[in-house]
Every structure is written in structure tokens, then in C-alpha cells.
DNA sequence: ATGGGAATGGGAATCATTTTCATTAAGGGT
DNA sequence: ACCCTTAATGAAAATGATTCCCATTCCCAT
């Protein structure tokens, strides 16, 4: 748990500078338990470095997504959400999105089975469409246990 | 290919009215070969019924999504895109999204294998998280054959 | 320490989507 | 076919996330 965070290495020789704002944003993301919006990142970072602006958050998060350090998600609530991609302690997972309240549940169940199938699918699609696949998104939409009852009352 | 379009039946006794704008928008979507944005739908519909406003397009498309007649997608280009969901002639498919040019390729390969796995996954997730799953999205991101070479030149 | 390109931040600008509200039109009951 | 109730509509304004602009600041190789 000591020494520089793992992402420092990713900034070596790639032409980008590891600045205070970038490091701070990565720190916030690494501590976040959930998928943060740009504004949420801004508020969190602002507590430690009040000088960091929202514009920088957008730019940084975009850069990091380009570097593959963070994943950008859209859960249909009108704003993008970001999550550290790899790194220690993070497991590949997919999402369950509630259409009622917007809650997002990460799940890792069946990931192994999915992974196997996706590996095959990716290989075949890459070949067939001459497409270089870099990542994938899987999301299930529906109603969480709190919103299910509400929906039933409507009828 | 004659008689009223299949979706007319879906407006019976559901409390919603089948109006000219709604029918026109459904017609546009049924003829569209690709995923249209609200604005694209607006332009297409506008050619036939110039009185129909963009607001109505948004409202309608939202309603139709709620009814399950259309699917709403986000391919990361800053606007939502819509596609008729079921109906004759449409097959369940997933998407390949190019990060370079934004092109979207529909594919149906492996859908059967995926379907089987997803059926199991959905059942298990529903139970474990007490979640009512209504739909899913699968998207692969990467570079299409045109954008792959460009990317390589950057290095 | 210094010069130059990279990075930043604040405010204005952009652009998709939503809200408001006065007007219009579906479609069931007659 | 004609009302009548109420859902649906459209134009304009509002909203809200994200991006642009540009003067200033920062990093780092020399």
C-alpha cells in the first residue's frame, strides 16, 4: 500500500505529464466506490485542491479514457460516469441499471462464462468486420427491488 | 405489406392515442436502415408533415421507448439514437462501435450463443439481486477498418 | 534559471434535451 | 356525424452537461 500509485508508470514516455490535477483526479477515482460523474469528481477533488476547475476534470477524464486508465459509462441519466479501469483491486464487471431510480449494481457473476464467450465473439467479429476491438460494455436494464413494487401499482 | 402497420395494435387500450405525429415517426423508424438521432427523425418526418416539431419527436420517442416499441442507444457521440425494437423484419442484434469515426455496425453473429448465456445470466441476476430485467445492451468498442490505419500512424 | 510547449481555469458558448403553456385534435359516448 | 373530455402538440424559453477560448501558469530539458 506504499510507494507511488500504480498509474504513475503509465505516464512515463507517453508524452503526457502527470500533473497535480491529474494525480488528484486519479486518486479520487481510485478511492471511489462507485461510478462518478464529472461534477462529483470535481467536488471531491475540490476539497483537497480548490483551485482545480471543472474544465480540467472534463479534460483529464477524457485524456484518461483515451489512455485506457478509466472507463466512461452512460447509464441513461444524462451525464457520463467514470470509473478506474484496471489496477489492483478492481475486477472486471458488468452493470445492472435500474430504470426506476437509476441505481447501478456491479456484478461479477458469470463473468468467467461471459469472458469465454466474449473472447470467441471478439475474435470472430474482429476477423469478419476487420475491426480492432478494444473493449466492451454489457448492461442489463430493468427494475431494482425498490422500484419493482412501484411499477406494479401503476396498473 | 398492406393493411395498417403492425404497431397500430399496440396502441389499443393502453391509454395512449395513435396520432399523426406518432404514426409518422414510427413510419420513419420502420424505414430507417440505421439508428437515428432525434434530429434526424425530425428532419425525415418534417418532409412529410412540416408541422411536427422537434419537441414532439423527443416526447414520442420517449413514449415509444417506454412502450418497448423502440430502443434508445448511446454510442458516445453526444446524442441518443433510436431504433425500432421488434416487429417484422428486425432481428435482435448487438453493436460494434468505432471510436474513430463513430460508425456503428450491427451484428447478429453469435447471437444464439449469447442468447443462451444471457438467459442464464438474467435468471441468476434476477434472483440474486431481486431485479426485474427487461432488456440488455451489448456493445464492442474499437476501430473499424478505415480507422485502424490512421491510429497506427500516430505512433 | 530559462524558454517553450503543455496544462490549467474561469467564463462564455454550444448543443441536446426538457419544461411551460396556450392551442389543437383523438376517439369514446351520444 | 357530433360533442366533450383530456391527451397531445408546438413554439419559445429554460436547463444542464460539456466544450471552447484565451490569458496565465506550470513542467522539464537544456
Short mmCIF file of C-alpha atoms (C1' of nucleotides) in Angstrom, two decimals:
data_model
loop_
_atom_site.label_atom_id
_atom_site.label_comp_id
_atom_site.label_asym_id
_atom_site.label_seq_id
_atom_site.Cartn_x
_atom_site.Cartn_y
_atom_site.Cartn_z
CA UNK A 1 0.00 0.00 0.00
CA UNK A 2 3.01 2.34 -0.13
CA UNK A 3 5.07 3.90 -2.84
CA UNK A 4 3.68 5.78 -5.79
CA UNK A 5 0.30 4.70 -7.12
CA UNK A 6 0.41 2.19 -9.95
CA UNK A 7 -0.74 4.69 -12.57
CA UNK A 8 2.41 6.81 -12.28
CA UNK A 9 4.17 4.34 -14.52
CA UNK A 10 1.58 4.84 -17.23
CA UNK A 11 2.63 8.45 -17.63
CA UNK A 12 6.21 7.60 -18.48
CA UNK A 13 7.25 8.29 -22.02
CA UNK A 14 3.75 8.76 -23.37
CA UNK A 15 4.12 12.49 -23.89
CA UNK A 16 1.64 13.40 -21.19
CA UNK A 17 2.58 15.00 -17.93
CA UNK A 18 1.49 13.70 -14.60
CA UNK A 19 0.32 16.91 -13.01
CA UNK A 20 -1.24 17.61 -9.62
CA UNK A 21 -4.78 17.81 -11.01
CA UNK A 22 -4.38 14.56 -12.91
CA UNK A 23 -2.93 12.77 -9.96
CA UNK A 24 -5.63 14.16 -7.69
CA UNK A 25 -8.38 13.05 -10.05
CA UNK A 26 -6.91 9.58 -10.31
CA UNK A 27 -6.74 9.44 -6.54
CA UNK A 28 -10.38 10.35 -6.23
CA UNK A 29 -11.33 7.72 -8.77
CA UNK A 30 -9.23 5.09 -7.10
CA UNK A 31 -10.97 5.68 -3.80
CA UNK A 32 -14.44 5.95 -5.28
CA UNK A 33 -16.65 3.00 -4.64
CA UNK A 34 -18.94 3.94 -7.48
CA UNK A 35 -19.14 5.48 -10.90
CA UNK A 36 -18.61 9.19 -10.51
CA UNK A 37 -19.89 11.96 -12.74
CA UNK A 38 -17.57 14.79 -13.77
CA UNK A 39 -19.23 17.05 -11.25
CA UNK A 40 -18.84 14.54 -8.45
CA UNK A 41 -15.17 14.20 -9.25
CA UNK A 42 -14.92 17.97 -9.29
CA UNK A 43 -16.44 18.29 -5.82
CA UNK A 44 -14.29 15.54 -4.39
CA UNK A 45 -11.11 16.97 -5.85
CA UNK A 46 -12.12 20.45 -4.87
CA UNK A 47 -11.94 19.59 -1.17
CA UNK A 48 -8.22 18.94 -1.47
CA UNK A 49 -7.25 21.27 -4.29
CA UNK A 50 -9.84 24.05 -4.51
CA UNK A 51 -8.03 25.53 -7.48
CA UNK A 52 -8.83 22.67 -9.80
CA UNK A 53 -11.62 23.58 -12.17
CA UNK A 54 -14.44 21.62 -13.70
CA UNK A 55 -12.99 22.12 -17.15
CA UNK A 56 -9.85 20.35 -16.08
CA UNK A 57 -11.86 17.48 -14.72
CA UNK A 58 -13.54 17.02 -18.10
CA UNK A 59 -10.29 17.27 -19.96
CA UNK A 60 -8.47 14.93 -17.65
CA UNK A 61 -11.15 12.30 -17.55
CA UNK A 62 -11.24 12.40 -21.32
CA UNK A 63 -7.50 12.01 -21.54
CA UNK A 64 -7.52 9.14 -19.09
CA UNK A 65 -10.23 7.42 -21.05
CA UNK A 66 -8.09 7.77 -24.14
CA UNK A 67 -5.17 6.25 -22.27
CA UNK A 68 -7.35 3.40 -21.15
CA UNK A 69 -6.98 4.24 -17.48
CA UNK A 70 -10.66 4.97 -16.95
CA UNK A 71 -13.85 3.76 -18.49
CA UNK A 72 -16.59 6.13 -19.44
CA UNK A 73 -20.14 4.96 -18.99
CA UNK A 74 -23.57 6.17 -19.85
CA UNK A 75 -26.32 4.86 -17.64
CA UNK A 76 -29.01 6.99 -19.18
CA UNK A 77 -29.19 9.67 -16.52
CA UNK A 78 -27.95 12.42 -18.77
CA UNK A 79 -24.38 12.56 -17.61
CA UNK A 80 -21.30 10.48 -18.21
CA UNK A 81 -19.83 8.48 -15.40
CA UNK A 82 -16.28 7.39 -14.92
CA UNK A 83 -14.56 4.52 -13.26
CA UNK A 84 -10.95 3.48 -12.95
CA UNK A 85 -10.41 0.65 -15.36
CA UNK A 86 -7.76 -1.76 -14.28
CA UNK A 87 -5.34 -1.59 -11.49
CA UNK A 88 -5.08 -3.57 -8.27
CA UNK A 89 -8.32 -4.27 -6.52
CA UNK A 90 -10.58 -3.77 -9.47
CA UNK A 91 -12.29 -6.70 -11.09
CA UNK A 92 -13.87 -6.75 -14.48
CA UNK A 93 -17.60 -6.46 -14.02
CA UNK A 94 -20.79 -5.57 -15.77
CA UNK A 95 -23.75 -3.46 -14.79
CA UNK A 96 -27.36 -3.77 -13.79
CA UNK A 97 -29.13 -0.43 -14.30
CA UNK A 98 -32.46 0.37 -12.67
CA UNK A 99 -34.73 2.32 -14.96
CA UNK A 100 -36.75 3.44 -11.97
CA UNK A 101 -34.24 5.12 -9.71
CA UNK A 102 -31.06 4.95 -11.74
CA UNK A 103 -29.23 2.79 -9.27
CA UNK A 104 -26.37 0.82 -10.75
CA UNK A 105 -25.30 -2.54 -9.43
CA UNK A 106 -21.96 -4.00 -10.38
CA UNK A 107 -21.93 -7.71 -10.75
CA UNK A 108 -19.16 -10.17 -11.37
CA UNK A 109 -21.31 -13.29 -11.51
CA UNK A 110 -20.94 -15.24 -14.70
CA UNK A 111 -18.06 -13.06 -15.71
CA UNK A 112 -15.94 -16.11 -16.37
CA UNK A 113 -18.51 -17.72 -18.60
CA UNK A 114 -19.14 -14.41 -20.33
CA UNK A 115 -15.43 -13.85 -20.76
CA UNK A 116 -15.04 -17.11 -22.57
CA UNK A 117 -17.88 -16.38 -24.93
CA UNK A 118 -16.73 -12.82 -25.49
CA UNK A 119 -13.25 -13.96 -26.31
CA UNK A 120 -14.62 -16.11 -29.09
CA UNK A 121 -17.09 -13.45 -30.22
CA UNK A 122 -14.45 -10.76 -30.30
CA UNK A 123 -12.11 -12.92 -32.31
CA UNK A 124 -14.76 -13.78 -34.86
CA UNK A 125 -16.08 -10.22 -35.15
CA UNK A 126 -12.57 -8.81 -35.47
CA UNK A 127 -11.95 -11.08 -38.36
CA UNK A 128 -15.30 -10.78 -40.10
CA UNK A 129 -15.54 -6.99 -39.93
CA UNK A 130 -11.82 -6.27 -39.89
CA UNK A 131 -12.41 -4.40 -36.67
CA UNK A 132 -9.94 -3.92 -33.85
CA UNK A 133 -11.90 -4.48 -30.65
CA UNK A 134 -10.59 -2.71 -27.60
CA UNK A 135 -13.33 -3.06 -25.03
CA UNK A 136 -16.92 -4.00 -24.49
CA UNK A 137 -19.92 -2.93 -22.45
CA UNK A 138 -22.64 -5.15 -21.13
CA UNK A 139 -25.58 -3.67 -19.30
CA UNK A 140 -28.85 -5.08 -18.14
CA UNK A 141 -31.78 -2.72 -17.71
CA UNK A 142 -34.79 -3.26 -15.52
CA UNK A 143 -36.20 -2.50 -12.12
CA UNK A 144 -34.49 -2.94 -8.79
CA UNK A 145 -36.23 -4.39 -5.79
CA UNK A 146 -37.34 -0.97 -4.58
CA UNK A 147 -38.76 0.13 -7.91
CA UNK A 148 -40.48 -3.10 -8.86
CA UNK A 149 -43.41 -2.60 -6.47
CA UNK A 150 -43.94 0.99 -7.59
CA UNK A 151 -44.26 -0.10 -11.19
CA UNK A 152 -46.89 -2.66 -10.34
CA UNK A 153 -49.05 -0.06 -8.63
CA UNK A 154 -49.35 1.93 -11.80
CA UNK A 155 -51.66 -0.57 -13.41
CA UNK B 1 -47.22 -5.36 -46.97
CA UNK B 2 -50.71 -3.93 -46.85
CA UNK B 3 -53.18 -3.03 -44.15
CA UNK B 4 -52.27 -0.98 -41.08
CA UNK B 5 -48.73 -1.27 -39.77
CA UNK B 6 -48.24 -3.80 -37.03
CA UNK B 7 -47.74 -1.20 -34.31
CA UNK B 8 -51.29 0.11 -34.57
CA UNK B 9 -52.42 -2.78 -32.44
CA UNK B 10 -50.05 -1.76 -29.68
CA UNK B 11 -51.96 1.47 -29.20
CA UNK B 12 -55.25 -0.26 -28.43
CA UNK B 13 -56.47 0.10 -24.90
CA UNK B 14 -53.18 1.29 -23.49
CA UNK B 15 -54.45 4.82 -22.85
CA UNK B 16 -52.23 6.39 -25.48
CA UNK B 17 -53.58 7.84 -28.67
CA UNK B 18 -52.21 6.96 -32.06
CA UNK B 19 -51.76 10.39 -33.53
CA UNK B 20 -50.43 11.55 -36.87
CA UNK B 21 -47.06 12.55 -35.45
CA UNK B 22 -46.65 9.23 -33.65
CA UNK B 23 -47.59 7.24 -36.68
CA UNK B 24 -45.31 9.33 -38.87
CA UNK B 25 -42.38 8.86 -36.51
CA UNK B 26 -42.93 5.13 -36.36
CA UNK B 27 -43.04 5.07 -40.14
CA UNK B 28 -39.74 6.86 -40.36
CA UNK B 29 -38.17 4.49 -37.87
CA UNK B 30 -39.53 1.46 -39.65
CA UNK B 31 -37.97 2.57 -42.90
CA UNK B 32 -34.68 3.65 -41.36
CA UNK B 33 -31.81 1.37 -42.02
CA UNK B 34 -29.84 2.77 -39.14
CA UNK B 35 -30.05 4.24 -35.68
CA UNK B 36 -31.49 7.71 -35.99
CA UNK B 37 -30.98 10.64 -33.68
CA UNK B 38 -33.94 12.77 -32.61
CA UNK B 39 -32.90 15.45 -35.05
CA UNK B 40 -32.61 13.00 -37.91
CA UNK B 41 -36.09 11.71 -37.18
CA UNK B 42 -37.28 15.29 -37.04
CA UNK B 43 -35.88 16.09 -40.49
CA UNK B 44 -37.26 12.93 -42.03
CA UNK B 45 -40.70 13.46 -40.56
CA UNK B 46 -40.60 17.11 -41.44
CA UNK B 47 -40.53 16.35 -45.15
CA UNK B 48 -43.96 14.80 -44.93
CA UNK B 49 -45.52 16.72 -42.06
CA UNK B 50 -43.70 20.03 -41.71
CA UNK B 51 -45.86 20.93 -38.74
CA UNK B 52 -44.36 18.30 -36.48
CA UNK B 53 -41.91 19.81 -34.05
CA UNK B 54 -38.71 18.56 -32.55
CA UNK B 55 -40.27 18.59 -29.12
CA UNK B 56 -42.84 16.09 -30.26
CA UNK B 57 -40.14 13.87 -31.64
CA UNK B 58 -38.43 13.79 -28.29
CA UNK B 59 -41.66 13.15 -26.46
CA UNK B 60 -42.78 10.47 -28.86
CA UNK B 61 -39.55 8.62 -28.98
CA UNK B 62 -39.52 8.65 -25.20
CA UNK B 63 -43.03 7.29 -25.05
CA UNK B 64 -42.26 4.60 -27.58
CA UNK B 65 -39.21 3.57 -25.61
CA UNK B 66 -41.41 3.27 -22.56
CA UNK B 67 -43.83 1.12 -24.51
CA UNK B 68 -40.98 -1.05 -25.66
CA UNK B 69 -41.52 -0.21 -29.31
CA UNK B 70 -38.17 1.44 -29.75
CA UNK B 71 -34.77 1.04 -28.18
CA UNK B 72 -32.71 4.00 -27.15
CA UNK B 73 -28.98 3.80 -27.58
CA UNK B 74 -25.97 5.84 -26.69
CA UNK B 75 -22.96 5.33 -28.88
CA UNK B 76 -20.94 8.06 -27.28
CA UNK B 77 -21.42 10.78 -29.87
CA UNK B 78 -23.34 13.06 -27.54
CA UNK B 79 -26.82 12.30 -28.73
CA UNK B 80 -29.26 9.48 -28.22
CA UNK B 81 -30.15 7.22 -31.09
CA UNK B 82 -33.32 5.26 -31.65
CA UNK B 83 -34.24 2.09 -33.40
CA UNK B 84 -37.48 0.19 -33.78
CA UNK B 85 -37.27 -2.74 -31.43
CA UNK B 86 -39.19 -5.74 -32.60
CA UNK B 87 -41.62 -6.07 -35.39
CA UNK B 88 -41.40 -7.97 -38.63
CA UNK B 89 -38.05 -7.87 -40.30
CA UNK B 90 -36.00 -6.86 -37.33
CA UNK B 91 -33.65 -9.28 -35.69
CA UNK B 92 -32.11 -8.97 -32.28
CA UNK B 93 -28.57 -7.77 -32.71
CA UNK B 94 -25.70 -6.14 -30.92
CA UNK B 95 -23.35 -3.34 -31.88
CA UNK B 96 -19.79 -2.72 -32.89
CA UNK B 97 -18.91 0.94 -32.35
CA UNK B 98 -15.89 2.59 -33.95
CA UNK B 99 -14.18 5.06 -31.66
CA UNK B 100 -12.52 6.67 -34.62
CA UNK B 101 -15.39 7.68 -36.87
CA UNK B 102 -18.41 6.71 -34.84
CA UNK B 103 -19.64 4.17 -37.33
CA UNK B 104 -21.90 1.53 -35.87
CA UNK B 105 -22.08 -1.98 -37.24
CA UNK B 106 -24.97 -4.24 -36.30
CA UNK B 107 -24.07 -7.85 -35.98
CA UNK B 108 -26.12 -10.92 -35.39
CA UNK B 109 -23.29 -13.41 -35.29
CA UNK B 110 -23.12 -15.43 -32.11
CA UNK B 111 -26.46 -14.05 -31.07
CA UNK B 112 -27.72 -17.54 -30.42
CA UNK B 113 -24.83 -18.47 -28.24
CA UNK B 114 -25.05 -15.14 -26.47
CA UNK B 115 -28.76 -15.53 -26.04
CA UNK B 116 -28.35 -18.80 -24.23
CA UNK B 117 -25.77 -17.40 -21.86
CA UNK B 118 -27.76 -14.24 -21.29
CA UNK B 119 -30.86 -16.23 -20.47
CA UNK B 120 -29.00 -17.98 -17.72
CA UNK B 121 -27.28 -14.83 -16.57
CA UNK B 122 -30.50 -12.87 -16.45
CA UNK B 123 -32.23 -15.57 -14.47
CA UNK B 124 -29.43 -15.75 -11.94
CA UNK B 125 -29.06 -11.99 -11.61
CA UNK B 126 -32.80 -11.50 -11.28
CA UNK B 127 -32.83 -13.89 -8.39
CA UNK B 128 -29.66 -12.77 -6.66
CA UNK B 129 -30.38 -9.05 -6.79
CA UNK B 130 -34.16 -9.28 -6.83
CA UNK B 131 -34.06 -7.30 -10.04
CA UNK B 132 -36.57 -7.44 -12.86
CA UNK B 133 -34.55 -7.44 -16.06
CA UNK B 134 -36.25 -6.02 -19.10
CA UNK B 135 -33.53 -5.67 -21.68
CA UNK B 136 -29.82 -5.67 -22.23
CA UNK B 137 -27.20 -3.85 -24.26
CA UNK B 138 -24.00 -5.31 -25.61
CA UNK B 139 -21.53 -3.11 -27.39
CA UNK B 140 -18.00 -3.64 -28.54
CA UNK B 141 -15.77 -0.63 -28.97
CA UNK B 142 -12.74 -0.35 -31.15
CA UNK B 143 -11.55 0.77 -34.54
CA UNK B 144 -13.10 -0.06 -37.88
CA UNK B 145 -11.06 -0.99 -40.89
CA UNK B 146 -10.84 2.60 -42.05
CA UNK B 147 -9.75 4.00 -38.71
CA UNK B 148 -7.29 1.29 -37.78
CA UNK B 149 -4.56 2.53 -40.17
CA UNK B 150 -4.96 6.14 -39.01
CA UNK B 151 -4.40 5.13 -35.42
CA UNK B 152 -1.20 3.31 -36.28
CA UNK B 153 0.22 6.37 -37.97
CA UNK B 154 0.02 8.35 -34.78
CA UNK B 155 2.83 6.46 -33.13
"C1'" DA C 1 17.43 29.83 -14.29
"C1'" DT C 2 15.19 29.95 -18.56
"C1'" DG C 3 12.42 29.12 -22.78
"C1'" DG C 4 8.78 26.77 -24.87
"C1'" DG C 5 5.27 23.76 -25.27
"C1'" DA C 6 1.83 21.53 -22.31
"C1'" DA C 7 -1.69 22.20 -18.97
"C1'" DT C 8 -4.87 24.96 -16.47
"C1'" DG C 9 -9.05 27.65 -15.02
"C1'" DG C 10 -12.80 30.83 -15.47
"C1'" DG C 11 -16.26 32.42 -18.14
"C1'" DA C 12 -18.69 32.34 -22.28
"C1'" DA C 13 -20.50 29.49 -25.84
"C1'" DT C 14 -22.65 25.27 -27.55
"C1'" DC C 15 -25.88 21.95 -28.13
"C1'" DA C 16 -29.06 18.17 -26.87
"C1'" DT C 17 -32.95 17.71 -24.23
"C1'" DT C 18 -36.80 19.37 -21.16
"C1'" DT C 19 -40.24 22.50 -19.49
"C1'" DT C 20 -44.02 25.71 -19.98
"C1'" DC C 21 -48.27 26.94 -21.55
"C1'" DA C 22 -51.70 28.18 -24.73
"C1'" DT C 23 -53.87 25.66 -28.60
"C1'" DT C 24 -55.37 21.56 -31.17
"C1'" DA C 25 -57.17 17.12 -32.08
"C1'" DA C 26 -58.19 11.79 -30.73
"C1'" DG C 27 -61.75 8.95 -30.11
"C1'" DG C 28 -65.35 7.13 -26.84
"C1'" DG C 29 -70.13 8.03 -25.87
"C1'" DT C 30 -74.18 10.05 -27.79
"C1'" DA D 1 -71.74 12.55 -37.63
"C1'" DC D 2 -71.24 15.45 -33.38
"C1'" DC D 3 -69.72 16.66 -28.74
"C1'" DC D 4 -66.69 16.67 -24.89
"C1'" DT D 5 -63.10 15.39 -22.16
"C1'" DT D 6 -58.48 15.00 -21.95
"C1'" DA D 7 -54.30 13.70 -24.07
"C1'" DA D 8 -51.18 15.56 -27.38
"C1'" DT D 9 -48.91 19.20 -29.72
"C1'" DG D 10 -45.67 23.06 -30.98
"C1'" DA D 11 -43.09 27.37 -30.28
"C1'" DA D 12 -40.24 29.54 -27.39
"C1'" DA D 13 -37.72 29.74 -23.32
"C1'" DA D 14 -35.17 27.23 -19.85
"C1'" DT D 15 -31.97 23.87 -18.42
"C1'" DG D 16 -27.85 21.45 -17.85
"C1'" DA D 17 -23.87 18.88 -19.30
"C1'" DT D 18 -19.92 19.53 -21.92
"C1'" DT D 19 -16.72 22.24 -24.83
"C1'" DC D 20 -14.35 26.31 -26.42
"C1'" DC D 21 -11.41 30.37 -25.84
"C1'" DC D 22 -7.54 32.53 -24.23
"C1'" DA D 23 -4.66 34.63 -21.00
"C1'" DT D 24 -1.88 32.70 -17.31
"C1'" DT D 25 0.79 29.10 -15.04
"C1'" DC D 26 3.50 25.05 -14.78
"C1'" DC D 27 6.77 21.31 -16.00
"C1'" DC D 28 11.12 19.98 -17.53
"C1'" DA D 29 15.00 19.51 -20.76
"C1'" DT D 30 18.66 22.45 -21.78
#
